[in-house]
Amino acid sequence: MMLVGSPTVGKTSIWLRYVDNVFSDTYIKTTEAFFKIKNIKVGEHKVKLQIWDQPPQDRFKEYNYNKYRGAHGIIVVYDVTNQESFQNVKKWLQEINYYASKNVCKVLVGNKCDRVDRKVTTQEAKELAGQLNMSFLETSAKNDNNVEEAFCKMACCICRTAKIWLKEDINSWPKSHGLFGLEQKQVVEGVCLIIGIYVSRDVTVYCVKTILRLMELKQKY
């Protein structure tokens, strides 16, 4: 997953607060893309999140394509004290819709909700999130408010989406007792939670069908 948004909205602060539980008032401009790993549990399943902090602007469209195409989840961040950053949310969504997968999960986050000089109301943001079909919450990286909740919401969305689009492909597959006495669908659903979170739909379906073929050969021979 990745964070995008206008400069100074606090993307790096949110990123560092969640992964390393640190915060600094000093602004450090993000000039390169970096990622960190966070291991969490979603329900009964262990999930490894690869979370990217991205520069706010890129000169080359080819880089934008590479940046978005592998993302399973994108957090769009604005600053509640900066009206322009909120207005730019639609521009970020246009870029996401153009470059990213149609199945990508999106969460809108209003950062710096601890500040008293806010310019964007919670109601305004809720209405925009509804129009854009996005989940929404406000965070404070400084006070560690709702930061973990934002990433957990995204992780749950990614797992749920992976299950939905893979279910479309496996519903018609026949039942048969193969690997370890499990039905094909049981094997597939377990594999999907591991593979589907990290790679594209086409690659996941290919891997699953290969596993099913091996199960068939095992039964035959």
mmCIF file of C-alpha atoms in Angstrom:
data_model
loop_
_atom_site.group_PDB
_atom_site.id
_atom_site.type_symbol
_atom_site.label_atom_id
_atom_site.label_comp_id
_atom_site.label_asym_id
_atom_site.label_seq_id
_atom_site.Cartn_x
_atom_site.Cartn_y
_atom_site.Cartn_z
ATOM 1 C CA MET A 1 0.000 0.000 0.000
ATOM 2 C CA MET A 2 1.058 3.612 -0.374
ATOM 3 C CA LEU A 3 0.345 7.140 0.826
ATOM 4 C CA VAL A 4 -0.189 10.052 -1.562
ATOM 5 C CA GLY A 5 -1.189 13.689 -1.137
ATOM 6 C CA SER A 6 -0.024 17.278 -1.400
ATOM 7 C CA PRO A 7 3.267 18.412 0.167
ATOM 8 C CA THR A 8 3.323 19.037 3.949
ATOM 9 C CA VAL A 9 0.065 17.180 4.697
ATOM 10 C CA GLY A 10 1.967 14.750 6.930
ATOM 11 C CA LYS A 11 2.237 11.569 4.864
ATOM 12 C CA THR A 12 5.716 10.746 6.161
ATOM 13 C CA SER A 13 4.659 11.552 9.738
ATOM 14 C CA ILE A 14 1.729 9.135 9.491
ATOM 15 C CA TRP A 15 3.997 6.514 7.918
ATOM 16 C CA LEU A 16 6.667 6.818 10.621
ATOM 17 C CA ARG A 17 4.141 6.972 13.438
ATOM 18 C CA TYR A 18 2.506 3.730 12.328
ATOM 19 C CA VAL A 19 5.615 1.709 11.516
ATOM 20 C CA ASP A 20 8.179 3.045 14.032
ATOM 21 C CA ASN A 21 5.933 4.914 16.508
ATOM 22 C CA VAL A 22 8.003 8.097 16.188
ATOM 23 C CA PHE A 23 7.067 11.704 15.427
ATOM 24 C CA SER A 24 9.029 14.869 14.678
ATOM 25 C CA ASP A 25 7.796 18.444 14.252
ATOM 26 C CA THR A 26 10.638 19.057 11.806
ATOM 27 C CA TYR A 27 9.501 18.965 8.172
ATOM 28 C CA ILE A 28 11.612 16.696 5.971
ATOM 29 C CA LYS A 29 10.781 16.834 2.279
ATOM 30 C CA THR A 30 10.280 13.418 0.677
ATOM 31 C CA THR A 31 12.381 13.326 -2.488
ATOM 32 C CA GLU A 32 12.505 9.555 -3.059
ATOM 33 C CA ALA A 33 10.150 6.637 -2.586
ATOM 34 C CA PHE A 34 10.786 4.501 0.491
ATOM 35 C CA PHE A 35 8.957 1.582 2.009
ATOM 36 C CA LYS A 36 8.748 -0.094 5.384
ATOM 37 C CA ILE A 37 7.323 -3.467 6.421
ATOM 38 C CA LYS A 38 4.675 -3.936 9.102
ATOM 39 C CA ASN A 39 3.354 -7.336 10.178
ATOM 40 C CA ILE A 40 -0.215 -7.362 11.478
ATOM 41 C CA LYS A 41 -3.141 -9.730 11.964
ATOM 42 C CA VAL A 42 -6.384 -9.375 10.018
ATOM 43 C CA GLY A 43 -8.863 -11.674 11.698
ATOM 44 C CA GLU A 44 -7.091 -15.012 12.037
ATOM 45 C CA HIS A 45 -4.597 -14.296 9.278
ATOM 46 C CA LYS A 46 -1.103 -12.827 9.481
ATOM 47 C CA VAL A 47 -0.514 -10.119 6.881
ATOM 48 C CA LYS A 48 2.733 -8.428 5.892
ATOM 49 C CA LEU A 49 2.170 -4.828 4.777
ATOM 50 C CA GLN A 50 4.669 -3.133 2.484
ATOM 51 C CA ILE A 51 3.941 0.563 2.992
ATOM 52 C CA TRP A 52 5.396 3.136 0.595
ATOM 53 C CA ASP A 53 5.962 6.817 1.287
ATOM 54 C CA GLN A 54 5.912 8.624 -2.071
ATOM 55 C CA PRO A 55 7.213 12.017 -3.236
ATOM 56 C CA PRO A 56 4.263 14.379 -3.785
ATOM 57 C CA GLN A 57 5.118 15.181 -7.430
ATOM 58 C CA ASP A 58 6.757 13.229 -10.215
ATOM 59 C CA ARG A 59 8.095 14.544 -13.501
ATOM 60 C CA PHE A 60 7.546 11.426 -15.558
ATOM 61 C CA LYS A 61 4.204 9.791 -16.294
ATOM 62 C CA GLU A 62 5.958 6.445 -16.730
ATOM 63 C CA TYR A 63 7.004 6.618 -13.097
ATOM 64 C CA ASN A 64 3.426 7.318 -12.048
ATOM 65 C CA TYR A 65 2.305 4.183 -13.843
ATOM 66 C CA ASN A 66 4.967 2.034 -12.172
ATOM 67 C CA LYS A 67 4.204 3.634 -8.821
ATOM 68 C CA TYR A 68 0.497 2.840 -8.876
ATOM 69 C CA ARG A 69 0.164 -0.382 -10.839
ATOM 70 C CA GLY A 70 1.357 -2.693 -8.066
ATOM 71 C CA ALA A 71 -0.542 -1.011 -5.228
ATOM 72 C CA HIS A 72 -3.389 -2.907 -3.564
ATOM 73 C CA GLY A 73 -4.293 0.033 -1.340
ATOM 74 C CA ILE A 74 -3.798 3.808 -1.490
ATOM 75 C CA ILE A 75 -4.264 6.254 1.389
ATOM 76 C CA VAL A 76 -4.988 9.772 0.129
ATOM 77 C CA VAL A 77 -3.956 12.318 2.760
ATOM 78 C CA TYR A 78 -4.961 15.960 3.121
ATOM 79 C CA ASP A 79 -4.315 18.511 5.871
ATOM 80 C CA VAL A 80 -7.442 19.661 7.743
ATOM 81 C CA THR A 81 -5.808 23.101 8.155
ATOM 82 C CA ASN A 82 -5.104 23.448 4.420
ATOM 83 C CA GLN A 83 -8.105 23.898 2.128
ATOM 84 C CA GLU A 84 -5.995 23.574 -1.020
ATOM 85 C CA SER A 85 -4.731 20.141 -0.011
ATOM 86 C CA PHE A 86 -8.360 19.068 0.429
ATOM 87 C CA GLN A 87 -9.316 20.433 -2.976
ATOM 88 C CA ASN A 88 -6.432 18.464 -4.493
ATOM 89 C CA VAL A 89 -7.944 15.164 -3.325
ATOM 90 C CA LYS A 90 -10.003 14.917 -6.525
ATOM 91 C CA LYS A 91 -6.846 15.453 -8.601
ATOM 92 C CA TRP A 92 -5.148 12.596 -6.772
ATOM 93 C CA LEU A 93 -8.182 10.397 -7.384
ATOM 94 C CA GLN A 94 -8.065 11.191 -11.090
ATOM 95 C CA GLU A 95 -4.442 10.060 -11.188
ATOM 96 C CA ILE A 96 -5.217 6.928 -9.171
ATOM 97 C CA ASN A 97 -8.163 6.007 -11.389
ATOM 98 C CA TYR A 98 -6.009 6.473 -14.473
ATOM 99 C CA TYR A 99 -2.915 4.538 -13.383
ATOM 100 C CA ALA A 100 -3.956 2.124 -10.619
ATOM 101 C CA SER A 101 -5.846 -1.158 -10.751
ATOM 102 C CA LYS A 102 -9.617 -0.841 -10.814
ATOM 103 C CA ASN A 103 -9.719 -3.076 -7.705
ATOM 104 C CA VAL A 104 -7.406 -0.880 -5.625
ATOM 105 C CA CYS A 105 -8.676 0.031 -2.142
ATOM 106 C CA LYS A 106 -8.776 3.732 -1.278
ATOM 107 C CA VAL A 107 -9.017 5.492 2.072
ATOM 108 C CA LEU A 108 -9.296 9.259 2.570
ATOM 109 C CA VAL A 109 -7.424 10.582 5.622
ATOM 110 C CA GLY A 110 -7.610 14.084 7.053
ATOM 111 C CA ASN A 111 -4.416 14.598 9.042
ATOM 112 C CA LYS A 112 -3.571 17.093 11.820
ATOM 113 C CA CYS A 113 -6.996 16.825 13.456
ATOM 114 C CA ASP A 114 -5.357 17.921 16.733
ATOM 115 C CA ARG A 115 -4.998 21.442 15.343
ATOM 116 C CA VAL A 116 -7.546 24.096 16.347
ATOM 117 C CA ASP A 117 -7.058 26.168 13.178
ATOM 118 C CA ARG A 118 -8.803 23.707 10.877
ATOM 119 C CA LYS A 119 -10.154 24.899 7.527
ATOM 120 C CA VAL A 120 -11.878 21.684 6.428
ATOM 121 C CA THR A 121 -14.807 20.385 8.449
ATOM 122 C CA THR A 122 -15.341 16.704 9.148
ATOM 123 C CA GLN A 123 -18.725 16.885 7.435
ATOM 124 C CA GLU A 124 -17.188 18.290 4.234
ATOM 125 C CA ALA A 125 -14.719 15.436 4.119
ATOM 126 C CA LYS A 126 -17.385 12.800 4.816
ATOM 127 C CA GLU A 127 -19.468 14.127 1.943
ATOM 128 C CA LEU A 128 -16.495 14.068 -0.427
ATOM 129 C CA ALA A 129 -15.550 10.548 0.642
ATOM 130 C CA GLY A 130 -19.111 9.448 -0.035
ATOM 131 C CA GLN A 131 -19.038 10.997 -3.513
ATOM 132 C CA LEU A 132 -15.735 9.263 -4.275
ATOM 133 C CA ASN A 133 -16.800 5.944 -2.718
ATOM 134 C CA MET A 134 -13.940 6.002 -0.213
ATOM 135 C CA SER A 135 -13.621 5.147 3.454
ATOM 136 C CA PHE A 136 -12.756 8.173 5.593
ATOM 137 C CA LEU A 137 -11.291 9.079 8.958
ATOM 138 C CA GLU A 138 -9.275 11.876 10.541
ATOM 139 C CA THR A 139 -5.872 11.327 12.104
ATOM 140 C CA SER A 140 -3.228 13.066 14.144
ATOM 141 C CA ALA A 141 0.263 11.715 13.603
ATOM 142 C CA LYS A 142 1.437 14.009 16.385
ATOM 143 C CA ASN A 143 -0.970 12.617 18.993
ATOM 144 C CA ASP A 144 -1.112 9.141 17.467
ATOM 145 C CA ASN A 145 -4.853 9.470 16.970
ATOM 146 C CA ASN A 146 -6.515 7.035 14.517
ATOM 147 C CA VAL A 147 -3.230 6.273 12.732
ATOM 148 C CA GLU A 148 -3.339 2.541 13.384
ATOM 149 C CA GLU A 149 -7.064 2.526 12.593
ATOM 150 C CA ALA A 150 -6.392 4.000 9.142
ATOM 151 C CA PHE A 151 -3.957 1.248 8.199
ATOM 152 C CA CYS A 152 -6.122 -1.489 9.707
ATOM 153 C CA LYS A 153 -9.093 -0.211 7.726
ATOM 154 C CA MET A 154 -6.980 -0.372 4.571
ATOM 155 C CA ALA A 155 -5.646 -3.861 5.343
ATOM 156 C CA CYS A 156 -9.174 -5.180 5.932
ATOM 157 C CA CYS A 157 -10.327 -3.640 2.654
ATOM 158 C CA ILE A 158 -7.446 -5.255 0.742
ATOM 159 C CA CYS A 159 -8.143 -8.708 2.220
ATOM 160 C CA ARG A 160 -11.880 -8.364 1.608
ATOM 161 C CA THR A 161 -11.369 -7.241 -1.984
ATOM 162 C CA ALA A 162 -8.957 -10.103 -2.684
ATOM 163 C CA LYS A 163 -11.558 -12.585 -1.454
ATOM 164 C CA ILE A 164 -14.347 -11.049 -3.554
ATOM 165 C CA TRP A 165 -12.606 -11.021 -6.911
ATOM 166 C CA LEU A 166 -11.079 -14.464 -6.434
ATOM 167 C CA LYS A 167 -14.411 -15.909 -5.363
ATOM 168 C CA GLU A 168 -15.779 -15.004 -8.795
ATOM 169 C CA ASP A 169 -13.157 -17.283 -10.342
ATOM 170 C CA ILE A 170 -13.463 -20.266 -7.999
ATOM 171 C CA ASN A 171 -17.224 -20.520 -7.453
ATOM 172 C CA SER A 172 -17.694 -22.674 -10.533
ATOM 173 C CA TRP A 173 -14.782 -25.014 -9.837
ATOM 174 C CA PRO A 174 -15.803 -28.603 -8.880
ATOM 175 C CA LYS A 175 -15.386 -30.020 -5.421
ATOM 176 C CA SER A 176 -12.873 -32.799 -4.949
ATOM 177 C CA HIS A 177 -10.871 -34.063 -2.012
ATOM 178 C CA GLY A 178 -7.211 -33.623 -2.868
ATOM 179 C CA LEU A 179 -4.415 -32.009 -0.921
ATOM 180 C CA PHE A 180 -4.384 -33.149 2.730
ATOM 181 C CA GLY A 181 -8.008 -34.295 2.360
ATOM 182 C CA LEU A 182 -9.228 -30.721 1.811
ATOM 183 C CA GLU A 183 -11.646 -29.636 -0.868
ATOM 184 C CA GLN A 184 -10.233 -27.635 -3.758
ATOM 185 C CA LYS A 185 -12.090 -24.516 -2.658
ATOM 186 C CA GLN A 186 -10.659 -24.761 0.861
ATOM 187 C CA VAL A 187 -7.140 -24.954 -0.543
ATOM 188 C CA VAL A 188 -7.782 -22.103 -2.958
ATOM 189 C CA GLU A 189 -9.255 -19.786 -0.337
ATOM 190 C CA GLY A 190 -6.237 -20.322 1.926
ATOM 191 C CA VAL A 191 -3.785 -19.710 -0.897
ATOM 192 C CA CYS A 192 -5.660 -16.591 -2.000
ATOM 193 C CA LEU A 193 -5.205 -14.939 1.369
ATOM 194 C CA ILE A 194 -1.448 -15.431 1.058
ATOM 195 C CA ILE A 195 -0.865 -14.773 -2.647
ATOM 196 C CA GLY A 196 -3.710 -12.432 -3.528
ATOM 197 C CA ILE A 197 -2.621 -9.687 -1.176
ATOM 198 C CA TYR A 198 0.783 -9.316 -2.819
ATOM 199 C CA VAL A 199 0.258 -9.762 -6.576
ATOM 200 C CA SER A 200 -2.241 -8.933 -9.286
ATOM 201 C CA ARG A 201 -5.462 -10.794 -9.963
ATOM 202 C CA ASP A 202 -4.178 -12.468 -13.135
ATOM 203 C CA VAL A 203 -1.022 -13.745 -11.434
ATOM 204 C CA THR A 204 -2.975 -15.026 -8.427
ATOM 205 C CA VAL A 205 -5.512 -16.885 -10.553
ATOM 206 C CA TYR A 206 -2.669 -18.427 -12.578
ATOM 207 C CA CYS A 207 -0.960 -19.637 -9.381
ATOM 208 C CA VAL A 208 -4.196 -21.052 -8.005
ATOM 209 C CA LYS A 209 -5.023 -22.916 -11.207
ATOM 210 C CA THR A 210 -1.513 -24.370 -11.238
ATOM 211 C CA ILE A 211 -2.022 -25.658 -7.699
ATOM 212 C CA LEU A 212 -5.343 -27.210 -8.676
ATOM 213 C CA ARG A 213 -3.715 -28.917 -11.656
ATOM 214 C CA LEU A 214 -1.080 -30.400 -9.355
ATOM 215 C CA MET A 215 -3.856 -31.650 -7.085
ATOM 216 C CA GLU A 216 -5.519 -33.340 -10.055
ATOM 217 C CA LEU A 217 -2.256 -35.010 -11.061
ATOM 218 C CA LYS A 218 -1.701 -36.181 -7.485
ATOM 219 C CA GLN A 219 -5.120 -37.860 -7.496
ATOM 220 C CA LYS A 220 -4.518 -39.422 -10.913
ATOM 221 C CA TYR A 221 -1.092 -40.881 -10.223
#
